[in-house]
Amino acid sequence: MENKYNLVQKIEVAVPKDRILTDEPMADHTTFKVGGPADIFIDIVSEDELGKVLSILNENNISKMNRDFYLFGNGSNLLISDEGLRGIVLHLSKNFADIDIKDEATDCRLICKAGATLAAIARKAYDNSLTGFEFAAGIPGTLGGAIVMNAGAYDGEMKQVVESVKLMDTQGRIFVKSCDEMDFSYRHSIIKENDFIVLEVVIRLKKGNKDDIKAKMDELAQKRRDKQPLEYPSAGSTFKRPEGYFAAKLIQDAGLKGYSKGGAQVSEKHCGFVINKDNASAKDIYELIKDIKLKVKQDSGVDIETEVILLGKFD
């Protein structure tokens, strides 16, 4: 990639300079609260702006597939190395978070921008007496990331409520795919194999009783408070669920409850969570994850995979 300051000058044609930052610490933009600086960090506020920036990057042979640039929401499922990211972070800002409602007789659609948080969407659904999105109210992160991962909790997942997804490729072309075309499965969507960017999602919900919706949201929120280490920085559930097993039980059975590496720890409240307990570095978290995977494999013979995405240089 060319000199970052030369590139910044080119990007300033599309984005005001006050929204283009250099050497921005990524610890400020991830829920793990770790991560070194990104070369260039750009706050994106609209589809049009995103398309213009992508056009500039293409003209300069800067590719997402080659990890020259990254797309960020609120960094809730990421572990970024202490060395940071060599390249460009395109951050979908809070201005990329509109939630509109289209009312119909018995169904209702929410038209949500990719930067909207799942919590905000759940609140909008509740405010309009819409049921079906309660499961997602406590999932950290933005809608774009939730679509990429087909995020889920408490027997709900995104594919149950998505009607269609508006996407942009890295050439700036915009198109729409139906829920079936998104190839949703456990922690997977078509975006995993393609260079697509989520712009907007149509979510179809049902009319419901507002008191019942609130009661369900409160019940799930209490379960999270009781069972998850919400008081510490983390990336949510660290590991995928192995087929036929539960990652947290495998980790606990391996004697790793409370096991630490530097400032990182296996949560004593929920063994499926690695937490930043005491000013951990990304290396602390990474080394702890490696220890967990090795010990579980030795103890039970099961390979557990991380749900958290690692970005930057670790080994």
PDB file of C-alpha atoms in Angstrom:
ATOM      1  CA  MET A   1       0.000   0.000   0.000  1.00  0.00           C
ATOM      2  CA  GLU A   2       1.286   3.460  -0.859  1.00  0.00           C
ATOM      3  CA  ASN A   3       2.328   6.060   1.703  1.00  0.00           C
ATOM      4  CA  LYS A   4      -0.639   6.530   4.015  1.00  0.00           C
ATOM      5  CA  TYR A   5      -0.433  10.312   3.957  1.00  0.00           C
ATOM      6  CA  ASN A   6      -0.648  10.359   0.153  1.00  0.00           C
ATOM      7  CA  LEU A   7      -3.641   8.044   0.364  1.00  0.00           C
ATOM      8  CA  VAL A   8      -5.337  10.241   2.961  1.00  0.00           C
ATOM      9  CA  GLN A   9      -5.085  13.190   0.580  1.00  0.00           C
ATOM     10  CA  LYS A  10      -6.890  11.181  -2.101  1.00  0.00           C
ATOM     11  CA  ILE A  11      -9.621  10.024   0.302  1.00  0.00           C
ATOM     12  CA  GLU A  12     -10.223  13.624   1.434  1.00  0.00           C
ATOM     13  CA  VAL A  13     -11.979  14.132  -1.909  1.00  0.00           C
ATOM     14  CA  ALA A  14     -14.775  11.853  -0.632  1.00  0.00           C
ATOM     15  CA  VAL A  15     -14.627  12.233   3.166  1.00  0.00           C
ATOM     16  CA  PRO A  16     -14.000  15.355   5.297  1.00  0.00           C
ATOM     17  CA  LYS A  17     -10.527  15.262   6.841  1.00  0.00           C
ATOM     18  CA  ASP A  18     -11.877  15.373  10.398  1.00  0.00           C
ATOM     19  CA  ARG A  19     -13.304  11.895   9.828  1.00  0.00           C
ATOM     20  CA  ILE A  20     -10.021  10.459   8.528  1.00  0.00           C
ATOM     21  CA  LEU A  21      -7.684   9.519  11.362  1.00  0.00           C
ATOM     22  CA  THR A  22      -4.151   8.124  11.205  1.00  0.00           C
ATOM     23  CA  ASP A  23      -2.576   5.740  13.730  1.00  0.00           C
ATOM     24  CA  GLU A  24      -5.915   5.382  15.499  1.00  0.00           C
ATOM     25  CA  PRO A  25      -5.766   2.994  18.526  1.00  0.00           C
ATOM     26  CA  MET A  26      -8.138   0.116  17.877  1.00  0.00           C
ATOM     27  CA  ALA A  27      -8.501  -0.576  21.604  1.00  0.00           C
ATOM     28  CA  ASP A  28     -10.945   2.353  21.506  1.00  0.00           C
ATOM     29  CA  HIS A  29     -13.090   0.563  18.916  1.00  0.00           C
ATOM     30  CA  THR A  30     -13.397  -3.029  20.162  1.00  0.00           C
ATOM     31  CA  THR A  31     -15.361  -4.508  23.050  1.00  0.00           C
ATOM     32  CA  PHE A  32     -12.237  -6.417  24.185  1.00  0.00           C
ATOM     33  CA  LYS A  33     -10.605  -2.979  24.719  1.00  0.00           C
ATOM     34  CA  VAL A  34      -7.324  -4.170  23.177  1.00  0.00           C
ATOM     35  CA  GLY A  35      -5.570  -3.617  19.858  1.00  0.00           C
ATOM     36  CA  GLY A  36      -2.820  -1.453  18.422  1.00  0.00           C
ATOM     37  CA  PRO A  37      -3.186   1.377  15.903  1.00  0.00           C
ATOM     38  CA  ALA A  38      -4.722   1.225  12.447  1.00  0.00           C
ATOM     39  CA  ASP A  39      -2.816   3.087   9.749  1.00  0.00           C
ATOM     40  CA  ILE A  40      -5.958   4.896   8.574  1.00  0.00           C
ATOM     41  CA  PHE A  41      -9.371   4.967  10.242  1.00  0.00           C
ATOM     42  CA  ILE A  42     -12.317   6.458   8.335  1.00  0.00           C
ATOM     43  CA  ASP A  43     -15.781   7.182   9.719  1.00  0.00           C
ATOM     44  CA  ILE A  44     -18.309   6.424   6.966  1.00  0.00           C
ATOM     45  CA  VAL A  45     -21.747   8.064   7.251  1.00  0.00           C
ATOM     46  CA  SER A  46     -23.611   7.005   4.080  1.00  0.00           C
ATOM     47  CA  GLU A  47     -23.810   4.459   1.266  1.00  0.00           C
ATOM     48  CA  ASP A  48     -22.776   7.131  -1.200  1.00  0.00           C
ATOM     49  CA  GLU A  49     -19.672   7.954   0.816  1.00  0.00           C
ATOM     50  CA  LEU A  50     -18.780   4.279   1.150  1.00  0.00           C
ATOM     51  CA  GLY A  51     -19.085   3.814  -2.615  1.00  0.00           C
ATOM     52  CA  LYS A  52     -16.817   6.798  -3.301  1.00  0.00           C
ATOM     53  CA  VAL A  53     -14.161   5.566  -0.872  1.00  0.00           C
ATOM     54  CA  LEU A  54     -14.259   2.060  -2.364  1.00  0.00           C
ATOM     55  CA  SER A  55     -13.806   3.570  -5.827  1.00  0.00           C
ATOM     56  CA  ILE A  56     -10.679   5.409  -4.636  1.00  0.00           C
ATOM     57  CA  LEU A  57      -9.324   2.239  -3.023  1.00  0.00           C
ATOM     58  CA  ASN A  58      -9.945   0.247  -6.214  1.00  0.00           C
ATOM     59  CA  GLU A  59      -8.145   2.864  -8.290  1.00  0.00           C
ATOM     60  CA  ASN A  60      -5.175   2.415  -5.972  1.00  0.00           C
ATOM     61  CA  ASN A  61      -5.305  -1.414  -6.034  1.00  0.00           C
ATOM     62  CA  ILE A  62      -6.293  -1.640  -2.381  1.00  0.00           C
ATOM     63  CA  SER A  63      -8.198  -4.855  -1.747  1.00  0.00           C
ATOM     64  CA  LYS A  64     -10.341  -6.179   1.109  1.00  0.00           C
ATOM     65  CA  MET A  65      -9.440  -9.754   0.209  1.00  0.00           C
ATOM     66  CA  ASN A  66      -5.743  -8.908   0.597  1.00  0.00           C
ATOM     67  CA  ARG A  67      -6.471  -7.353   4.009  1.00  0.00           C
ATOM     68  CA  ASP A  68      -5.569  -3.868   2.770  1.00  0.00           C
ATOM     69  CA  PHE A  69      -8.787  -2.608   4.357  1.00  0.00           C
ATOM     70  CA  TYR A  70     -11.313  -3.751   6.928  1.00  0.00           C
ATOM     71  CA  LEU A  71     -14.952  -2.957   7.616  1.00  0.00           C
ATOM     72  CA  PHE A  72     -15.957  -2.272  11.218  1.00  0.00           C
ATOM     73  CA  GLY A  73     -19.130  -1.812  13.192  1.00  0.00           C
ATOM     74  CA  ASN A  74     -18.528  -1.645  16.931  1.00  0.00           C
ATOM     75  CA  GLY A  75     -15.828  -4.327  17.076  1.00  0.00           C
ATOM     76  CA  SER A  76     -17.795  -6.720  19.272  1.00  0.00           C
ATOM     77  CA  ASN A  77     -16.545  -9.994  17.797  1.00  0.00           C
ATOM     78  CA  LEU A  78     -12.919  -9.083  17.103  1.00  0.00           C
ATOM     79  CA  LEU A  79      -9.481  -9.526  18.600  1.00  0.00           C
ATOM     80  CA  ILE A  80      -6.977  -7.104  17.091  1.00  0.00           C
ATOM     81  CA  SER A  81      -3.272  -7.645  17.631  1.00  0.00           C
ATOM     82  CA  ASP A  82      -1.133  -5.348  19.760  1.00  0.00           C
ATOM     83  CA  GLU A  83       0.697  -4.309  16.588  1.00  0.00           C
ATOM     84  CA  GLY A  84      -2.561  -3.037  15.132  1.00  0.00           C
ATOM     85  CA  LEU A  85      -3.684  -3.117  11.517  1.00  0.00           C
ATOM     86  CA  ARG A  86      -1.572  -2.230   8.517  1.00  0.00           C
ATOM     87  CA  GLY A  87      -4.168  -0.802   6.233  1.00  0.00           C
ATOM     88  CA  ILE A  88      -7.474   1.039   6.340  1.00  0.00           C
ATOM     89  CA  VAL A  89     -10.447   0.624   8.644  1.00  0.00           C
ATOM     90  CA  LEU A  90     -13.787   1.728   7.215  1.00  0.00           C
ATOM     91  CA  HIS A  91     -16.002   2.328  10.218  1.00  0.00           C
ATOM     92  CA  LEU A  92     -19.769   2.535   9.783  1.00  0.00           C
ATOM     93  CA  SER A  93     -20.574   5.412  12.089  1.00  0.00           C
ATOM     94  CA  LYS A  94     -23.632   6.065  14.214  1.00  0.00           C
ATOM     95  CA  ASN A  95     -25.007   8.090  11.309  1.00  0.00           C
ATOM     96  CA  PHE A  96     -25.187   4.788   9.392  1.00  0.00           C
ATOM     97  CA  ALA A  97     -27.741   3.438  11.863  1.00  0.00           C
ATOM     98  CA  ASP A  98     -31.219   4.505  10.726  1.00  0.00           C
ATOM     99  CA  ILE A  99     -34.149   2.238  11.600  1.00  0.00           C
ATOM    100  CA  ASP A 100     -37.351   2.857   9.667  1.00  0.00           C
ATOM    101  CA  ILE A 101     -40.663   1.070  10.014  1.00  0.00           C
ATOM    102  CA  LYS A 102     -43.100  -0.082   7.351  1.00  0.00           C
ATOM    103  CA  ASP A 103     -46.440  -0.936   8.874  1.00  0.00           C
ATOM    104  CA  GLU A 104     -48.742  -3.550   7.386  1.00  0.00           C
ATOM    105  CA  ALA A 105     -51.927  -5.220   8.544  1.00  0.00           C
ATOM    106  CA  THR A 106     -50.469  -8.163  10.467  1.00  0.00           C
ATOM    107  CA  ASP A 107     -46.762  -8.133   9.599  1.00  0.00           C
ATOM    108  CA  CYS A 108     -44.306  -5.355  10.069  1.00  0.00           C
ATOM    109  CA  ARG A 109     -40.954  -4.702   8.486  1.00  0.00           C
ATOM    110  CA  LEU A 110     -38.065  -2.787   9.967  1.00  0.00           C
ATOM    111  CA  ILE A 111     -35.671  -1.337   7.399  1.00  0.00           C
ATOM    112  CA  CYS A 112     -32.369  -1.070   9.242  1.00  0.00           C
ATOM    113  CA  LYS A 113     -28.992   0.306   8.211  1.00  0.00           C
ATOM    114  CA  ALA A 114     -26.004  -1.917   8.881  1.00  0.00           C
ATOM    115  CA  GLY A 115     -24.604   0.317  11.616  1.00  0.00           C
ATOM    116  CA  ALA A 116     -27.706   0.016  13.812  1.00  0.00           C
ATOM    117  CA  THR A 117     -27.077  -1.913  17.018  1.00  0.00           C
ATOM    118  CA  LEU A 118     -29.158  -4.988  17.751  1.00  0.00           C
ATOM    119  CA  ALA A 119     -30.172  -3.369  21.040  1.00  0.00           C
ATOM    120  CA  ALA A 120     -31.541  -0.312  19.194  1.00  0.00           C
ATOM    121  CA  ILE A 121     -33.468  -2.513  16.760  1.00  0.00           C
ATOM    122  CA  ALA A 122     -34.962  -4.478  19.668  1.00  0.00           C
ATOM    123  CA  ARG A 123     -36.038  -1.216  21.318  1.00  0.00           C
ATOM    124  CA  LYS A 124     -37.651  -0.035  18.077  1.00  0.00           C
ATOM    125  CA  ALA A 125     -39.495  -3.340  17.769  1.00  0.00           C
ATOM    126  CA  TYR A 126     -40.715  -3.085  21.367  1.00  0.00           C
ATOM    127  CA  ASP A 127     -41.815   0.537  20.939  1.00  0.00           C
ATOM    128  CA  ASN A 128     -43.976  -0.570  18.012  1.00  0.00           C
ATOM    129  CA  SER A 129     -45.328  -3.755  19.655  1.00  0.00           C
ATOM    130  CA  LEU A 130     -43.406  -6.064  17.315  1.00  0.00           C
ATOM    131  CA  THR A 131     -42.336  -9.506  18.443  1.00  0.00           C
ATOM    132  CA  GLY A 132     -39.638 -11.858  17.156  1.00  0.00           C
ATOM    133  CA  PHE A 133     -36.506  -9.854  17.850  1.00  0.00           C
ATOM    134  CA  GLU A 134     -36.391 -10.254  21.637  1.00  0.00           C
ATOM    135  CA  PHE A 135     -33.601 -12.856  21.424  1.00  0.00           C
ATOM    136  CA  ALA A 136     -31.201 -10.282  19.950  1.00  0.00           C
ATOM    137  CA  ALA A 137     -31.757  -7.455  22.441  1.00  0.00           C
ATOM    138  CA  GLY A 138     -28.668  -8.306  24.493  1.00  0.00           C
ATOM    139  CA  ILE A 139     -26.322  -9.386  21.705  1.00  0.00           C
ATOM    140  CA  PRO A 140     -23.486  -6.850  21.459  1.00  0.00           C
ATOM    141  CA  GLY A 141     -22.705  -5.417  18.072  1.00  0.00           C
ATOM    142  CA  THR A 142     -24.227  -3.933  14.973  1.00  0.00           C
ATOM    143  CA  LEU A 143     -26.599  -5.451  12.466  1.00  0.00           C
ATOM    144  CA  GLY A 144     -23.949  -5.721   9.752  1.00  0.00           C
ATOM    145  CA  GLY A 145     -21.750  -7.970  11.862  1.00  0.00           C
ATOM    146  CA  ALA A 146     -24.779  -9.951  13.032  1.00  0.00           C
ATOM    147  CA  ILE A 147     -25.679 -10.705   9.422  1.00  0.00           C
ATOM    148  CA  VAL A 148     -22.139 -11.792   8.549  1.00  0.00           C
ATOM    149  CA  MET A 149     -22.111 -14.223  11.496  1.00  0.00           C
ATOM    150  CA  ASN A 150     -25.838 -15.098  11.541  1.00  0.00           C
ATOM    151  CA  ALA A 151     -25.701 -14.044  15.184  1.00  0.00           C
ATOM    152  CA  GLY A 152     -28.007 -15.749  17.621  1.00  0.00           C
ATOM    153  CA  ALA A 153     -28.886 -16.404  21.248  1.00  0.00           C
ATOM    154  CA  TYR A 154     -31.550 -18.178  23.276  1.00  0.00           C
ATOM    155  CA  ASP A 155     -32.839 -20.306  20.374  1.00  0.00           C
ATOM    156  CA  GLY A 156     -33.103 -17.329  18.035  1.00  0.00           C
ATOM    157  CA  GLU A 157     -30.889 -16.317  15.110  1.00  0.00           C
ATOM    158  CA  MET A 158     -30.869 -13.685  12.400  1.00  0.00           C
ATOM    159  CA  LYS A 159     -32.045 -15.985   9.628  1.00  0.00           C
ATOM    160  CA  GLN A 160     -35.398 -16.334  11.440  1.00  0.00           C
ATOM    161  CA  VAL A 161     -36.201 -12.635  11.059  1.00  0.00           C
ATOM    162  CA  VAL A 162     -34.341 -11.467   7.925  1.00  0.00           C
ATOM    163  CA  GLU A 163     -36.383 -10.957   4.775  1.00  0.00           C
ATOM    164  CA  SER A 164     -33.662  -9.488   2.556  1.00  0.00           C
ATOM    165  CA  VAL A 165     -30.211  -7.932   2.706  1.00  0.00           C
ATOM    166  CA  LYS A 166     -28.923  -5.016   0.647  1.00  0.00           C
ATOM    167  CA  LEU A 167     -25.236  -5.491  -0.161  1.00  0.00           C
ATOM    168  CA  MET A 168     -22.391  -3.664  -1.853  1.00  0.00           C
ATOM    169  CA  ASP A 169     -19.382  -5.339  -3.427  1.00  0.00           C
ATOM    170  CA  THR A 170     -15.932  -3.793  -3.368  1.00  0.00           C
ATOM    171  CA  GLN A 171     -16.511  -2.343  -6.834  1.00  0.00           C
ATOM    172  CA  GLY A 172     -19.317  -0.254  -5.353  1.00  0.00           C
ATOM    173  CA  ARG A 173     -22.116  -2.247  -7.009  1.00  0.00           C
ATOM    174  CA  ILE A 174     -25.315  -2.544  -4.961  1.00  0.00           C
ATOM    175  CA  PHE A 175     -27.665  -5.552  -5.044  1.00  0.00           C
ATOM    176  CA  VAL A 176     -30.203  -7.342  -2.833  1.00  0.00           C
ATOM    177  CA  LYS A 177     -30.299 -10.971  -1.722  1.00  0.00           C
ATOM    178  CA  SER A 178     -33.192 -12.788  -0.103  1.00  0.00           C
ATOM    179  CA  CYS A 179     -32.843 -14.601   3.199  1.00  0.00           C
ATOM    180  CA  ASP A 180     -32.541 -17.941   1.380  1.00  0.00           C
ATOM    181  CA  GLU A 181     -29.830 -16.538  -0.889  1.00  0.00           C
ATOM    182  CA  MET A 182     -27.790 -15.451   2.156  1.00  0.00           C
ATOM    183  CA  ASP A 183     -27.027 -19.125   2.917  1.00  0.00           C
ATOM    184  CA  PHE A 184     -27.416 -18.628   6.658  1.00  0.00           C
ATOM    185  CA  SER A 185     -26.286 -21.440   8.943  1.00  0.00           C
ATOM    186  CA  TYR A 186     -24.627 -21.641  12.359  1.00  0.00           C
ATOM    187  CA  ARG A 187     -22.349 -18.551  12.601  1.00  0.00           C
ATOM    188  CA  HIS A 188     -22.204 -18.379   8.806  1.00  0.00           C
ATOM    189  CA  SER A 189     -23.560 -16.453   5.849  1.00  0.00           C
ATOM    190  CA  ILE A 190     -22.648 -16.061   2.182  1.00  0.00           C
ATOM    191  CA  ILE A 191     -20.543 -13.045   3.145  1.00  0.00           C
ATOM    192  CA  LYS A 192     -17.968 -15.398   4.678  1.00  0.00           C
ATOM    193  CA  GLU A 193     -16.951 -16.485   1.178  1.00  0.00           C
ATOM    194  CA  ASN A 194     -17.577 -13.247  -0.673  1.00  0.00           C
ATOM    195  CA  ASP A 195     -16.254  -9.715  -0.612  1.00  0.00           C
ATOM    196  CA  PHE A 196     -19.636  -8.166   0.220  1.00  0.00           C
ATOM    197  CA  ILE A 197     -20.527  -5.330   2.577  1.00  0.00           C
ATOM    198  CA  VAL A 198     -23.890  -5.219   4.362  1.00  0.00           C
ATOM    199  CA  LEU A 199     -25.677  -1.899   3.794  1.00  0.00           C
ATOM    200  CA  GLU A 200     -29.242  -2.451   4.923  1.00  0.00           C
ATOM    201  CA  VAL A 201     -31.497  -5.261   6.128  1.00  0.00           C
ATOM    202  CA  VAL A 202     -35.240  -5.746   5.956  1.00  0.00           C
ATOM    203  CA  ILE A 203     -36.414  -7.489   9.116  1.00  0.00           C
ATOM    204  CA  ARG A 204     -39.889  -8.985   9.186  1.00  0.00           C
ATOM    205  CA  LEU A 205     -41.578  -9.270  12.580  1.00  0.00           C
ATOM    206  CA  LYS A 206     -45.103  -9.903  13.865  1.00  0.00           C
ATOM    207  CA  LYS A 207     -47.520  -7.771  15.794  1.00  0.00           C
ATOM    208  CA  GLY A 208     -47.426  -8.688  19.469  1.00  0.00           C
ATOM    209  CA  ASN A 209     -48.412  -7.668  22.961  1.00  0.00           C
ATOM    210  CA  LYS A 210     -46.132  -4.955  24.291  1.00  0.00           C
ATOM    211  CA  ASP A 211     -46.201  -6.257  27.864  1.00  0.00           C
ATOM    212  CA  ASP A 212     -45.301  -9.778  26.692  1.00  0.00           C
ATOM    213  CA  ILE A 213     -42.436  -8.427  24.573  1.00  0.00           C
ATOM    214  CA  LYS A 214     -41.078  -6.435  27.518  1.00  0.00           C
ATOM    215  CA  ALA A 215     -41.375  -9.436  29.822  1.00  0.00           C
ATOM    216  CA  LYS A 216     -39.422 -11.617  27.385  1.00  0.00           C
ATOM    217  CA  MET A 217     -36.698  -9.008  26.937  1.00  0.00           C
ATOM    218  CA  ASP A 218     -36.435  -8.563  30.719  1.00  0.00           C
ATOM    219  CA  GLU A 219     -36.247 -12.327  31.236  1.00  0.00           C
ATOM    220  CA  LEU A 220     -33.412 -12.743  28.731  1.00  0.00           C
ATOM    221  CA  ALA A 221     -31.588  -9.689  30.088  1.00  0.00           C
ATOM    222  CA  GLN A 222     -31.699 -11.185  33.582  1.00  0.00           C
ATOM    223  CA  LYS A 223     -30.356 -14.492  32.267  1.00  0.00           C
ATOM    224  CA  ARG A 224     -27.439 -12.623  30.718  1.00  0.00           C
ATOM    225  CA  ARG A 225     -26.702 -10.735  33.911  1.00  0.00           C
ATOM    226  CA  ASP A 226     -26.848 -13.957  35.923  1.00  0.00           C
ATOM    227  CA  LYS A 227     -24.762 -16.097  33.578  1.00  0.00           C
ATOM    228  CA  GLN A 228     -22.452 -13.825  31.598  1.00  0.00           C
ATOM    229  CA  PRO A 229     -19.500 -11.670  32.751  1.00  0.00           C
ATOM    230  CA  LEU A 230     -20.969  -8.413  31.494  1.00  0.00           C
ATOM    231  CA  GLU A 231     -18.894  -6.398  33.964  1.00  0.00           C
ATOM    232  CA  TYR A 232     -15.652  -7.118  32.049  1.00  0.00           C
ATOM    233  CA  PRO A 233     -14.566  -6.298  28.482  1.00  0.00           C
ATOM    234  CA  SER A 234     -14.952  -9.299  26.202  1.00  0.00           C
ATOM    235  CA  ALA A 235     -15.967 -10.204  22.684  1.00  0.00           C
ATOM    236  CA  GLY A 236     -19.001 -12.133  23.828  1.00  0.00           C
ATOM    237  CA  SER A 237     -18.939 -15.898  23.461  1.00  0.00           C
ATOM    238  CA  THR A 238     -15.363 -16.750  22.487  1.00  0.00           C
ATOM    239  CA  PHE A 239     -15.882 -20.194  20.962  1.00  0.00           C
ATOM    240  CA  LYS A 240     -18.307 -21.778  18.546  1.00  0.00           C
ATOM    241  CA  ARG A 241     -20.491 -24.599  19.795  1.00  0.00           C
ATOM    242  CA  PRO A 242     -18.909 -27.913  18.740  1.00  0.00           C
ATOM    243  CA  GLU A 243     -21.429 -30.326  17.273  1.00  0.00           C
ATOM    244  CA  GLY A 244     -22.842 -32.436  20.071  1.00  0.00           C
ATOM    245  CA  TYR A 245     -21.127 -30.446  22.834  1.00  0.00           C
ATOM    246  CA  PHE A 246     -21.132 -27.124  24.659  1.00  0.00           C
ATOM    247  CA  ALA A 247     -17.834 -25.240  24.579  1.00  0.00           C
ATOM    248  CA  ALA A 248     -18.275 -23.809  28.073  1.00  0.00           C
ATOM    249  CA  LYS A 249     -18.773 -27.262  29.618  1.00  0.00           C
ATOM    250  CA  LEU A 250     -15.755 -28.687  27.791  1.00  0.00           C
ATOM    251  CA  ILE A 251     -13.632 -25.807  29.089  1.00  0.00           C
ATOM    252  CA  GLN A 252     -14.928 -26.181  32.643  1.00  0.00           C
ATOM    253  CA  ASP A 253     -14.468 -29.965  32.573  1.00  0.00           C
ATOM    254  CA  ALA A 254     -10.862 -29.361  31.476  1.00  0.00           C
ATOM    255  CA  GLY A 255     -10.315 -27.504  34.762  1.00  0.00           C
ATOM    256  CA  LEU A 256      -9.904 -24.096  33.156  1.00  0.00           C
ATOM    257  CA  LYS A 257     -12.512 -22.089  35.060  1.00  0.00           C
ATOM    258  CA  GLY A 258     -10.734 -18.913  36.190  1.00  0.00           C
ATOM    259  CA  TYR A 259      -7.530 -19.843  34.346  1.00  0.00           C
ATOM    260  CA  SER A 260      -5.498 -16.743  33.500  1.00  0.00           C
ATOM    261  CA  LYS A 261      -2.793 -15.607  31.132  1.00  0.00           C
ATOM    262  CA  GLY A 262      -1.501 -12.144  31.972  1.00  0.00           C
ATOM    263  CA  GLY A 263      -4.556  -9.927  32.325  1.00  0.00           C
ATOM    264  CA  ALA A 264      -6.833 -12.309  30.404  1.00  0.00           C
ATOM    265  CA  GLN A 265      -8.988 -14.893  32.149  1.00  0.00           C
ATOM    266  CA  VAL A 266     -11.491 -17.666  31.502  1.00  0.00           C
ATOM    267  CA  SER A 267     -14.568 -16.207  33.148  1.00  0.00           C
ATOM    268  CA  GLU A 268     -15.501 -17.782  36.450  1.00  0.00           C
ATOM    269  CA  LYS A 269     -19.143 -16.958  35.720  1.00  0.00           C
ATOM    270  CA  HIS A 270     -19.243 -18.511  32.218  1.00  0.00           C
ATOM    271  CA  CYS A 271     -16.337 -20.580  30.891  1.00  0.00           C
ATOM    272  CA  GLY A 272     -17.306 -19.839  27.289  1.00  0.00           C
ATOM    273  CA  PHE A 273     -16.162 -16.240  27.773  1.00  0.00           C
ATOM    274  CA  VAL A 274     -12.567 -15.053  27.737  1.00  0.00           C
ATOM    275  CA  ILE A 275     -12.473 -11.701  29.513  1.00  0.00           C
ATOM    276  CA  ASN A 276     -10.088  -8.787  29.753  1.00  0.00           C
ATOM    277  CA  LYS A 277      -9.958  -8.858  33.547  1.00  0.00           C
ATOM    278  CA  ASP A 278      -6.913  -6.723  34.280  1.00  0.00           C
ATOM    279  CA  ASN A 279      -5.570  -4.588  31.416  1.00  0.00           C
ATOM    280  CA  ALA A 280      -4.870  -7.595  29.230  1.00  0.00           C
ATOM    281  CA  SER A 281      -2.953  -7.288  25.997  1.00  0.00           C
ATOM    282  CA  ALA A 282      -4.162  -8.881  22.788  1.00  0.00           C
ATOM    283  CA  LYS A 283      -1.254 -11.314  23.180  1.00  0.00           C
ATOM    284  CA  ASP A 284      -2.539 -12.330  26.630  1.00  0.00           C
ATOM    285  CA  ILE A 285      -5.961 -13.105  25.178  1.00  0.00           C
ATOM    286  CA  TYR A 286      -4.536 -14.916  22.173  1.00  0.00           C
ATOM    287  CA  GLU A 287      -2.201 -17.075  24.285  1.00  0.00           C
ATOM    288  CA  LEU A 288      -5.059 -17.904  26.643  1.00  0.00           C
ATOM    289  CA  ILE A 289      -7.252 -18.975  23.717  1.00  0.00           C
ATOM    290  CA  LYS A 290      -4.449 -21.232  22.454  1.00  0.00           C
ATOM    291  CA  ASP A 291      -4.063 -22.807  25.909  1.00  0.00           C
ATOM    292  CA  ILE A 292      -7.807 -23.439  26.127  1.00  0.00           C
ATOM    293  CA  LYS A 293      -7.970 -25.114  22.718  1.00  0.00           C
ATOM    294  CA  LEU A 294      -4.976 -27.314  23.510  1.00  0.00           C
ATOM    295  CA  LYS A 295      -6.193 -28.366  26.972  1.00  0.00           C
ATOM    296  CA  VAL A 296      -9.730 -29.139  25.749  1.00  0.00           C
ATOM    297  CA  LYS A 297      -8.318 -31.228  22.910  1.00  0.00           C
ATOM    298  CA  GLN A 298      -6.097 -33.142  25.339  1.00  0.00           C
ATOM    299  CA  ASP A 299      -8.904 -33.602  27.860  1.00  0.00           C
ATOM    300  CA  SER A 300     -11.865 -34.498  25.648  1.00  0.00           C
ATOM    301  CA  GLY A 301     -10.486 -34.998  22.139  1.00  0.00           C
ATOM    302  CA  VAL A 302     -12.722 -32.203  20.848  1.00  0.00           C
ATOM    303  CA  ASP A 303     -11.415 -29.396  18.643  1.00  0.00           C
ATOM    304  CA  ILE A 304     -13.076 -26.115  19.580  1.00  0.00           C
ATOM    305  CA  GLU A 305     -13.025 -23.203  17.146  1.00  0.00           C
ATOM    306  CA  THR A 306     -13.020 -19.530  17.975  1.00  0.00           C
ATOM    307  CA  GLU A 307     -16.105 -17.504  17.192  1.00  0.00           C
ATOM    308  CA  VAL A 308     -14.008 -14.367  17.680  1.00  0.00           C
ATOM    309  CA  ILE A 309     -12.238 -13.139  14.533  1.00  0.00           C
ATOM    310  CA  LEU A 310      -8.523 -12.418  14.817  1.00  0.00           C
ATOM    311  CA  LEU A 311      -7.138  -9.472  12.858  1.00  0.00           C
ATOM    312  CA  GLY A 312      -3.492  -8.437  12.603  1.00  0.00           C
ATOM    313  CA  LYS A 313      -0.281 -10.291  13.356  1.00  0.00           C
ATOM    314  CA  PHE A 314      -0.255 -12.797  16.222  1.00  0.00           C
ATOM    315  CA  ASP A 315       2.315 -15.523  15.428  1.00  0.00           C
TER     316      ASP A 315
END
